[in-house]
Short mmCIF file of C-alpha atoms in Angstrom, two decimals:
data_model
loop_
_atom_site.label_atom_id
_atom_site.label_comp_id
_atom_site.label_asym_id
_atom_site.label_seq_id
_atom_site.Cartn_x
_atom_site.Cartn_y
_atom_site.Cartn_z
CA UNK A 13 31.48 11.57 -28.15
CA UNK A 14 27.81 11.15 -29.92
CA UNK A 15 27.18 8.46 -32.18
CA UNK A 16 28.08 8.35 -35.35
CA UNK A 17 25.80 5.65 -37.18
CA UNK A 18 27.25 4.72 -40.59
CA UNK A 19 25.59 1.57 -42.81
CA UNK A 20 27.09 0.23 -45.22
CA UNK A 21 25.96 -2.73 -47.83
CA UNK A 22 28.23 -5.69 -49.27
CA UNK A 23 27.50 -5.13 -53.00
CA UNK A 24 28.72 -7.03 -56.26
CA UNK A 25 29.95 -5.09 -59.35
CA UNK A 26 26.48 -3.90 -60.25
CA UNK A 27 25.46 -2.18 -57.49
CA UNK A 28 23.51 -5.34 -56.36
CA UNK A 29 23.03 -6.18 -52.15
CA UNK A 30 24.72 -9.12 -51.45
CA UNK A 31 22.09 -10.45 -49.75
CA UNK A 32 22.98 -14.29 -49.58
CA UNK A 33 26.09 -16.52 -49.34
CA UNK A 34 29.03 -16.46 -46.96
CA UNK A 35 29.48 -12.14 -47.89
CA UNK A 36 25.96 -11.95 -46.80
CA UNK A 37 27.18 -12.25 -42.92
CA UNK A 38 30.61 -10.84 -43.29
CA UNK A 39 32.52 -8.85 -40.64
CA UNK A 40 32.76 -5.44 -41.49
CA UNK A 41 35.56 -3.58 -39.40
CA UNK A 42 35.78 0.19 -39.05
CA UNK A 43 38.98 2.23 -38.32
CA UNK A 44 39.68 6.18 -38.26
CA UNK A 45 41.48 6.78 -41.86
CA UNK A 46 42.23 10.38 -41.18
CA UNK A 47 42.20 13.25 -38.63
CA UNK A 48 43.33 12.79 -35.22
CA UNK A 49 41.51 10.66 -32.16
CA UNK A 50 40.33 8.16 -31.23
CA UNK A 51 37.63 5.73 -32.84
CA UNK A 52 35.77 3.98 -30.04
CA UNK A 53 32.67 1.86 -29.52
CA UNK A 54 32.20 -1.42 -30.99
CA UNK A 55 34.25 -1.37 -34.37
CA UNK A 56 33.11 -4.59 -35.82
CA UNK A 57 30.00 -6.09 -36.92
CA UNK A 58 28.77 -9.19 -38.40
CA UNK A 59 26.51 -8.32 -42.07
CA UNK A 60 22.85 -8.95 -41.89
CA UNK A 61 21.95 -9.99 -45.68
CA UNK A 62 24.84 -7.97 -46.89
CA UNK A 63 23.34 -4.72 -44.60
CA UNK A 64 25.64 -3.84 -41.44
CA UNK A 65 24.65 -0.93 -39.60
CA UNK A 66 25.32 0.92 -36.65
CA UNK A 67 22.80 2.01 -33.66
CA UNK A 68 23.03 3.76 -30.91
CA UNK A 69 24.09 1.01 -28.66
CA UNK A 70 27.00 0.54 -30.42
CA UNK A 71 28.14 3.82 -29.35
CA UNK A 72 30.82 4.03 -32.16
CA UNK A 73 32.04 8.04 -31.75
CA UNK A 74 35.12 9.83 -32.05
CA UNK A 75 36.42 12.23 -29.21
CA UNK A 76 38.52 14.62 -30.89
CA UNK A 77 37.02 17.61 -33.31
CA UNK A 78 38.39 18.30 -36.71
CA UNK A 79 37.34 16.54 -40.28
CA UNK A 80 37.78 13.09 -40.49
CA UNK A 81 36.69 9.81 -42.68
CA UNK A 82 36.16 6.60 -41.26
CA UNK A 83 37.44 3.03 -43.85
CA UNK A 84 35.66 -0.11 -43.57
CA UNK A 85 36.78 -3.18 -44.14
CA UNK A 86 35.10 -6.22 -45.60
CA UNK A 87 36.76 -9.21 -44.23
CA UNK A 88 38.46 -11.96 -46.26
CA UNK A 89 36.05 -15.00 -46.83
CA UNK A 90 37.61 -16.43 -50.20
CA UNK A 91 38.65 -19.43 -48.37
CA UNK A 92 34.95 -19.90 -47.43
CA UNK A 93 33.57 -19.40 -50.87
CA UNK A 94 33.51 -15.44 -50.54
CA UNK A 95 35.77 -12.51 -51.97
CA UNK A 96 39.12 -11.20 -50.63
CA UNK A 97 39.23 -8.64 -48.48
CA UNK A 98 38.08 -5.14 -49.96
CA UNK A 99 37.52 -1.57 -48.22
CA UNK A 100 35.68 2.07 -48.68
CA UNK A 101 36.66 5.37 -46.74
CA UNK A 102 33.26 7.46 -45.92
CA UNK A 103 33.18 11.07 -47.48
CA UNK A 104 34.54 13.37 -44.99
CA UNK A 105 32.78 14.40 -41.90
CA UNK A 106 33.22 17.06 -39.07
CA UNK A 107 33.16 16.33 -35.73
CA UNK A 108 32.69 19.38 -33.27
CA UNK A 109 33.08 20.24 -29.73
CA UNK A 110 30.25 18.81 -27.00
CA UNK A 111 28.52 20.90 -24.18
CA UNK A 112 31.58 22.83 -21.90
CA UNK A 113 32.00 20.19 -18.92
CA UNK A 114 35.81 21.53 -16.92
CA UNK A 115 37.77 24.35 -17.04
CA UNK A 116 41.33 23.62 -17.87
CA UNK A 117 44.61 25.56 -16.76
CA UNK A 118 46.40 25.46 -19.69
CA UNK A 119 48.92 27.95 -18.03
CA UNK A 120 49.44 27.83 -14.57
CA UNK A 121 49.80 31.27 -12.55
CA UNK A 122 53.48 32.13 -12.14
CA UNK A 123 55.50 30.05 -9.86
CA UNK A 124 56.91 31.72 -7.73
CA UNK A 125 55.38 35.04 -8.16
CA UNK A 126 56.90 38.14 -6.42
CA UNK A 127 53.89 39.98 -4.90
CA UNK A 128 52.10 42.45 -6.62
CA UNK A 129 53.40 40.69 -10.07
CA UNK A 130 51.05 39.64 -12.68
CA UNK A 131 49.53 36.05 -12.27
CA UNK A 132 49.03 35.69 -15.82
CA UNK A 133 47.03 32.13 -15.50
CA UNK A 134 45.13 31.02 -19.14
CA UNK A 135 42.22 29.12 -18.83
CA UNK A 136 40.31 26.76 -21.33
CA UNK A 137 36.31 25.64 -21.40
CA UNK A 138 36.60 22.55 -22.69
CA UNK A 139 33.97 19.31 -23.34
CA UNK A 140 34.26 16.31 -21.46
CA UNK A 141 36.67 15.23 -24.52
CA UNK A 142 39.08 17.70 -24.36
CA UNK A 143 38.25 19.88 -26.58
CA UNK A 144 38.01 23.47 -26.54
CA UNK A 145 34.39 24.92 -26.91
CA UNK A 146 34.80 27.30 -29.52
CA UNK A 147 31.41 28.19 -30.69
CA UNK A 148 27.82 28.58 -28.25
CA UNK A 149 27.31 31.00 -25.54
CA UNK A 150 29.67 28.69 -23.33
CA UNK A 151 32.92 29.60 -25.93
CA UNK A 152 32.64 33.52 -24.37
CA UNK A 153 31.60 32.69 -21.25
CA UNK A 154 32.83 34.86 -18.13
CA UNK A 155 35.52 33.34 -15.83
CA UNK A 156 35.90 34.68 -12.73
CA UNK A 157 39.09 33.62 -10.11
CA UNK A 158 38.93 33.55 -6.77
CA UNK A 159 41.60 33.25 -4.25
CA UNK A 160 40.75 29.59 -2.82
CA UNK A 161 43.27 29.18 -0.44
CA UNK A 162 46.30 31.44 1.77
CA UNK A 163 46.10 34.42 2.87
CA UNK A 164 45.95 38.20 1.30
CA UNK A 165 43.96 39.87 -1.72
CA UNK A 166 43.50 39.28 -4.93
CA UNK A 167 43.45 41.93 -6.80
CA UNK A 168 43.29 43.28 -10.36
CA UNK A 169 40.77 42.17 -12.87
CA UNK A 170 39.11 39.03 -11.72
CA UNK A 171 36.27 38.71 -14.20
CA UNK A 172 37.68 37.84 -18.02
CA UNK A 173 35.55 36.62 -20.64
CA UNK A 174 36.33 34.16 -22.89
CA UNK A 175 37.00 34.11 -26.13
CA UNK A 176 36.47 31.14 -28.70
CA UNK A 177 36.69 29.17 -25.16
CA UNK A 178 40.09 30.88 -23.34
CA UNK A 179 40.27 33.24 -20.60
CA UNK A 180 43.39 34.96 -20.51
CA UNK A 181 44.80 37.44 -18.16
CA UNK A 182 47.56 39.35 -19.35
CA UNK A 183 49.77 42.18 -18.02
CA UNK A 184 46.81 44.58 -18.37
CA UNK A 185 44.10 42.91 -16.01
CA UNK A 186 47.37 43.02 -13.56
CA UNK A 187 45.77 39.94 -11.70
CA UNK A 188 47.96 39.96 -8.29
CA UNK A 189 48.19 38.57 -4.58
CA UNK A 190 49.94 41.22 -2.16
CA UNK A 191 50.84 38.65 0.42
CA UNK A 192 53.24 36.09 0.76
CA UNK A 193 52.95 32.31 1.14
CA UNK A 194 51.45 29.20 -1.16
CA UNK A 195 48.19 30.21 -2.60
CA UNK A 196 45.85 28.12 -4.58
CA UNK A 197 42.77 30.16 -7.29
CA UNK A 198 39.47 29.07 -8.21
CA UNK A 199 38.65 29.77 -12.04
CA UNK A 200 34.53 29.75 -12.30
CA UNK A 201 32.95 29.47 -15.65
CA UNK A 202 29.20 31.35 -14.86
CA UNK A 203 25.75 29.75 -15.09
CA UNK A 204 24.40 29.79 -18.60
CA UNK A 205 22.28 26.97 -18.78
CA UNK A 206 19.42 29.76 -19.30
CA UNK A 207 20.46 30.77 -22.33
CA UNK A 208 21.78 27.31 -23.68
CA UNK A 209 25.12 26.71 -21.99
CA UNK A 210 25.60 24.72 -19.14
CA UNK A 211 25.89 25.34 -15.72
CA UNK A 212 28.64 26.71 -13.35
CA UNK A 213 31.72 25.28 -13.86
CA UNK A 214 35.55 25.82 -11.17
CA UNK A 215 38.55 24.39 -10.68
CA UNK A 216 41.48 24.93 -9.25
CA UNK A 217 44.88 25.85 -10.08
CA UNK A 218 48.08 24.40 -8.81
CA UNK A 219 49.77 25.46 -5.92
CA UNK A 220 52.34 28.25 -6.32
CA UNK A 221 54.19 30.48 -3.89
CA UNK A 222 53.86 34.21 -3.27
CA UNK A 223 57.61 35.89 -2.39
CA UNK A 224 58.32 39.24 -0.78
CA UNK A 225 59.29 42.44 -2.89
CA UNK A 226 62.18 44.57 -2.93
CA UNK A 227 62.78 46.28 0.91
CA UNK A 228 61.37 49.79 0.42
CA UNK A 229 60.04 50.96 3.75
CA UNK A 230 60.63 50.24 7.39
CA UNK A 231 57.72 49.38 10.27
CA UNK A 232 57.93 49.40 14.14
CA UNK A 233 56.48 46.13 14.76
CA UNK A 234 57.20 47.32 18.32
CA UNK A 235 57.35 51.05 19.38
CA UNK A 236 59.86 52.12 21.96
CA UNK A 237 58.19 51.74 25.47
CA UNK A 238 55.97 54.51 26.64
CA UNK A 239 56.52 55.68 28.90
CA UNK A 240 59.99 54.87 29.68
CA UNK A 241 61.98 55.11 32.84
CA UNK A 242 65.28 57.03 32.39
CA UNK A 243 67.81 55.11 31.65
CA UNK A 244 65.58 51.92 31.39
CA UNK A 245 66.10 49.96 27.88
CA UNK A 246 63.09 51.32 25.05
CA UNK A 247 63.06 47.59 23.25
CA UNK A 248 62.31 48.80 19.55
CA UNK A 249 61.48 46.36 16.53
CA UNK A 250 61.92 47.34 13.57
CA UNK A 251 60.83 44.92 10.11
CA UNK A 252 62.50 45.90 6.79
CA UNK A 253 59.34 45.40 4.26
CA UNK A 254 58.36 45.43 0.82
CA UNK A 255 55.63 47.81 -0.69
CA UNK A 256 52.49 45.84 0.06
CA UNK A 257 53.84 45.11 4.30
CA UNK A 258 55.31 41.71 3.39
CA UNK A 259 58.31 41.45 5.75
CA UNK A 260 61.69 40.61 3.48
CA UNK A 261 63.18 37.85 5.00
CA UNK A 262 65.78 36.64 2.44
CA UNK A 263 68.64 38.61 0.03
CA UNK A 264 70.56 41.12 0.75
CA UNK A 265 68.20 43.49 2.81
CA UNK A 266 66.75 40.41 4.89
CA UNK A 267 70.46 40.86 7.00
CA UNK A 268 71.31 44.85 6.69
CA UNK A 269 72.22 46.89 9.05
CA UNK A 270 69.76 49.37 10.98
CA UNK A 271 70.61 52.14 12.99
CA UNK A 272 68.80 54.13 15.87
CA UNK A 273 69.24 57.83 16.14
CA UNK A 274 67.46 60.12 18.69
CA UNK A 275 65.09 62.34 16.06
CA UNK A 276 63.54 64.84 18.83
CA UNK A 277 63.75 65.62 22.47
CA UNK A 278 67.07 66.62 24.12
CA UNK A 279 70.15 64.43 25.34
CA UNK A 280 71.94 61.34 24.05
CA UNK A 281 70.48 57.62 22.91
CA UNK A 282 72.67 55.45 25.06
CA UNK A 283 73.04 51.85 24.32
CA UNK A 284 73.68 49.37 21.34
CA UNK A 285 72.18 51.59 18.59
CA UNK A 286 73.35 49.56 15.32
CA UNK A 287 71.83 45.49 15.24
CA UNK A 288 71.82 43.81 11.74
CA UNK A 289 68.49 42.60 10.90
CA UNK A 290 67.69 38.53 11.08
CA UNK A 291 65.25 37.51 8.38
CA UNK A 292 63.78 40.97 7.89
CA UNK A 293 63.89 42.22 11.52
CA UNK A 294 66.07 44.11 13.54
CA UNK A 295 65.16 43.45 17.59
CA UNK A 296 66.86 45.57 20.24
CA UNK A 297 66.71 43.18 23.65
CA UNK A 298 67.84 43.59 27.45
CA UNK A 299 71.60 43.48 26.34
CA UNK A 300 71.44 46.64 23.62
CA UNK A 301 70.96 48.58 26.60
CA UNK A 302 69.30 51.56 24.46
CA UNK A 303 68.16 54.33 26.70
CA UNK A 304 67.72 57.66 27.06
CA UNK A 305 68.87 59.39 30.42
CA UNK A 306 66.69 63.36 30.52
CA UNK A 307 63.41 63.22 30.68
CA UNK A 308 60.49 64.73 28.06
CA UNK A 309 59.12 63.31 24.90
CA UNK A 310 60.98 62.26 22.02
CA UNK A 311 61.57 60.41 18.93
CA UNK A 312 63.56 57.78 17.20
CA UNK A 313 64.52 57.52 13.57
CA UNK A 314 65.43 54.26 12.38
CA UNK A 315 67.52 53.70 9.21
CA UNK A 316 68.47 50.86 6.82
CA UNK A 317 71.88 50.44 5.64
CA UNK A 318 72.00 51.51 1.56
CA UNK A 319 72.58 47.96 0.65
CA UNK A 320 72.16 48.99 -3.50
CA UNK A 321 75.64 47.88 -4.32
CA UNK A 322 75.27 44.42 -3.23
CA UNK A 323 72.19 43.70 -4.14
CA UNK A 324 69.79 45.29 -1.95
CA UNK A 325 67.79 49.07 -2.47
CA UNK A 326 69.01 52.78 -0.96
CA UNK A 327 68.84 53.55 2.44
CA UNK A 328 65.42 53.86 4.04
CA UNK A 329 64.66 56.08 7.02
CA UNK A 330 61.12 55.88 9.33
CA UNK A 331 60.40 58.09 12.97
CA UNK A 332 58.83 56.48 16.03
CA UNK A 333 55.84 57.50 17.43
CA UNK A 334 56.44 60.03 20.19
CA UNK A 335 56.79 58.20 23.55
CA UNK A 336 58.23 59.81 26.62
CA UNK A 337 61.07 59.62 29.66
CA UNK A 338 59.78 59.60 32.72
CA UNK A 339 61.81 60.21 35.87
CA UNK A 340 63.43 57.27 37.94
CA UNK A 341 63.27 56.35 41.53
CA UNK A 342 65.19 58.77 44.20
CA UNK A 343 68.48 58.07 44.80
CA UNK A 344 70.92 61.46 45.44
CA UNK A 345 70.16 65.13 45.88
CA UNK A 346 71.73 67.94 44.43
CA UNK A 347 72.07 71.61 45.40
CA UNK A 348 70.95 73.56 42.33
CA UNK A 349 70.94 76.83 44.55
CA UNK A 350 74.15 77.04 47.40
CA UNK A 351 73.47 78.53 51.06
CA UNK A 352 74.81 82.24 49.97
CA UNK A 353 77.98 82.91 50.81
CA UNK A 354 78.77 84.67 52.03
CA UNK A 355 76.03 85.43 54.22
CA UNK A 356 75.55 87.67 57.23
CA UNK A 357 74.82 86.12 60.77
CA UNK A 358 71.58 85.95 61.47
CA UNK A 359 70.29 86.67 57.21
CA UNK A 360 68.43 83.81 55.14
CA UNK A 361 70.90 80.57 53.72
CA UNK A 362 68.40 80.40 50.60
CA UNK A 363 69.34 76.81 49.64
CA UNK A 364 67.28 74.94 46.94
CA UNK A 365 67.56 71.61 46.84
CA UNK A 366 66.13 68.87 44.18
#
């Protein structure tokens, strides 16, 4: 991108300036002979007493690094009583990277990424031209990535320096999100302008979707009501999750199968006590009519289907917090204790009644 600023002369055989006649104010045109980019600026110009050369406003540069030579080309003016066309490449020159000006993704975190999974994004510090900056205190800069947008934590090694101008984060930084959902990260080159690199430097990375894990534990997104009436319905929810809490709501697991058994306290669990989950949750309503009939406290154990055959994990088990059955209204009395009979006119019936 900076200025190159070749001269050249027109000379005869002798090593002479051709400093008058029509070769005196020829064209001279300059093109890239070798190495790759792009020659731009202003590539021709007209001879000044056989002397061409080029300033600053002329802004001839090339963007890309590597080694390159430049030909020039002396235009035909034999049919205006100057020489055919002749040309000279330069001796080779270098061109290297400018000042780091934007970050570049060159790899893109995962898409989709299962959470918890390595990211594994590469980043470049590159010059307003492209190219990498491989040299300077900018080429081992530190990149740090942020999560810029959706929710949940990113975690893992965040801070990577650079080296000869690329970040990359591989298995061992384990660079992860733990929830699910479209996420965007912010890669930040830091500040070191004070000690000859340039200033802070982001960008962002594409969009790319976080998915749910493997089911491997169970959560009562609603506990059993407590307390509960006898006989009234307890209402349980139960989500089939992942490791990191992300409900699973598709494959195999997002639709199995989970049962209610009574884990402590006395009597029977009444009711609908088998519902297939719907997208990762299994909801007992009005219509399950799951109850328990004695009163005390107690205990539910829910338990997921071992769906491993068909694509799913092993069975997974979880208890409910204790809640407790609570009497109902009045509605009969019973005679736990009989008048005694027989019993002797005029002696004590002793009923009991509850």
């Amino acid at each position: 991108g900076e200025d190159i600023l070749p001269v050249l002369e027109v000379q005869d055989t002798f090593g002479n300036v051709v400093s008058t006649g029509r070769d005196a104010t020829a064209d001279i045109t300059l093109g890239l002979q070798s190495g790759s980019g792009t020659l731009a600026g202003t590539l021709v110009k007209g001879t000044t007493a056989g002397v061409i050369a080029w300033l600053d406003a002329d802004n001839l540069n090339i963007d890309l690094v590597g080694d390159k030579t430049i030909r020039a080309i002396k235009e035909d003016t034999s049919g205006a009583s100057g020489t055919a066309s002749f040309n000279l490449d330069s001796d080779p020159f270098t061109i290297i990277h400018n000042n780091a000006s934007v970050l570049v993704f060159t790899t893109q975190p995962l898409d989709p990424t299962t959470a918890g999974d390595d990211l594994l994004p590469v980043v470049e510090i590159r010059d307003a031209y492209t190219n990498v900056v491989t040299t300077g205190l900018d080429s081992s800069a530190n990149i740090s990535m942020t999560l810029q947008s959706g929710t949940g934590v990113l975690g893992g090694t965040t801070v990577v320096s650079a080296s000869t101008g690329v970040a990359t984060w591989t298995g061992v930084e384990n660079l992860d999100i733990n929830l699910v959902g479209f996420k965007t990260i912010r890669a930040t080159k830091e500040d070191t302008s004070g000690g000859g690199g340039t200033v802070s430097i982001n960008q962002d990375s594409n969009s790319f979707e976080i998915l749910h894990g493997l089911a491997s534990q169970l959560v009562y997104s609603t506990q059993p009501l407590d307390p509960t009436t006898a006989g009234e319905d307890l209402l349980p929810v139960v989500q089939i999750q992942d490791s990191l809490g992300n409900i699973v709501t598709s494959g195999r697991d997002a639709t199995a199968s989970v049962t209610l058994n009574l884990q402590s306290g006395s009597v029977t669990l009444a009711g609908t006590n088998i519902n297939s989950a719907v997208a990762g949750v299994a909801t007992w309503v009005d219509g399950d009519d799951l109850e328990i009939d004695l009163v005390g406290f107690k205990t539910l154990n829910a338990v997921k289907e071992d769906t491993s055959g068909s694509g799913g994990t092993a069975s997974i088990n979880l208890d409910s917090a204790s809640f407790e059955i609570i009497h109902n209204i009045a509605t009969n009395l019973v005679y736990t204790a009989q008048p005694v009979d027989p019993t002797t006119a005029g002696e004590d019936i002793l009923p009991v009644i509850e």
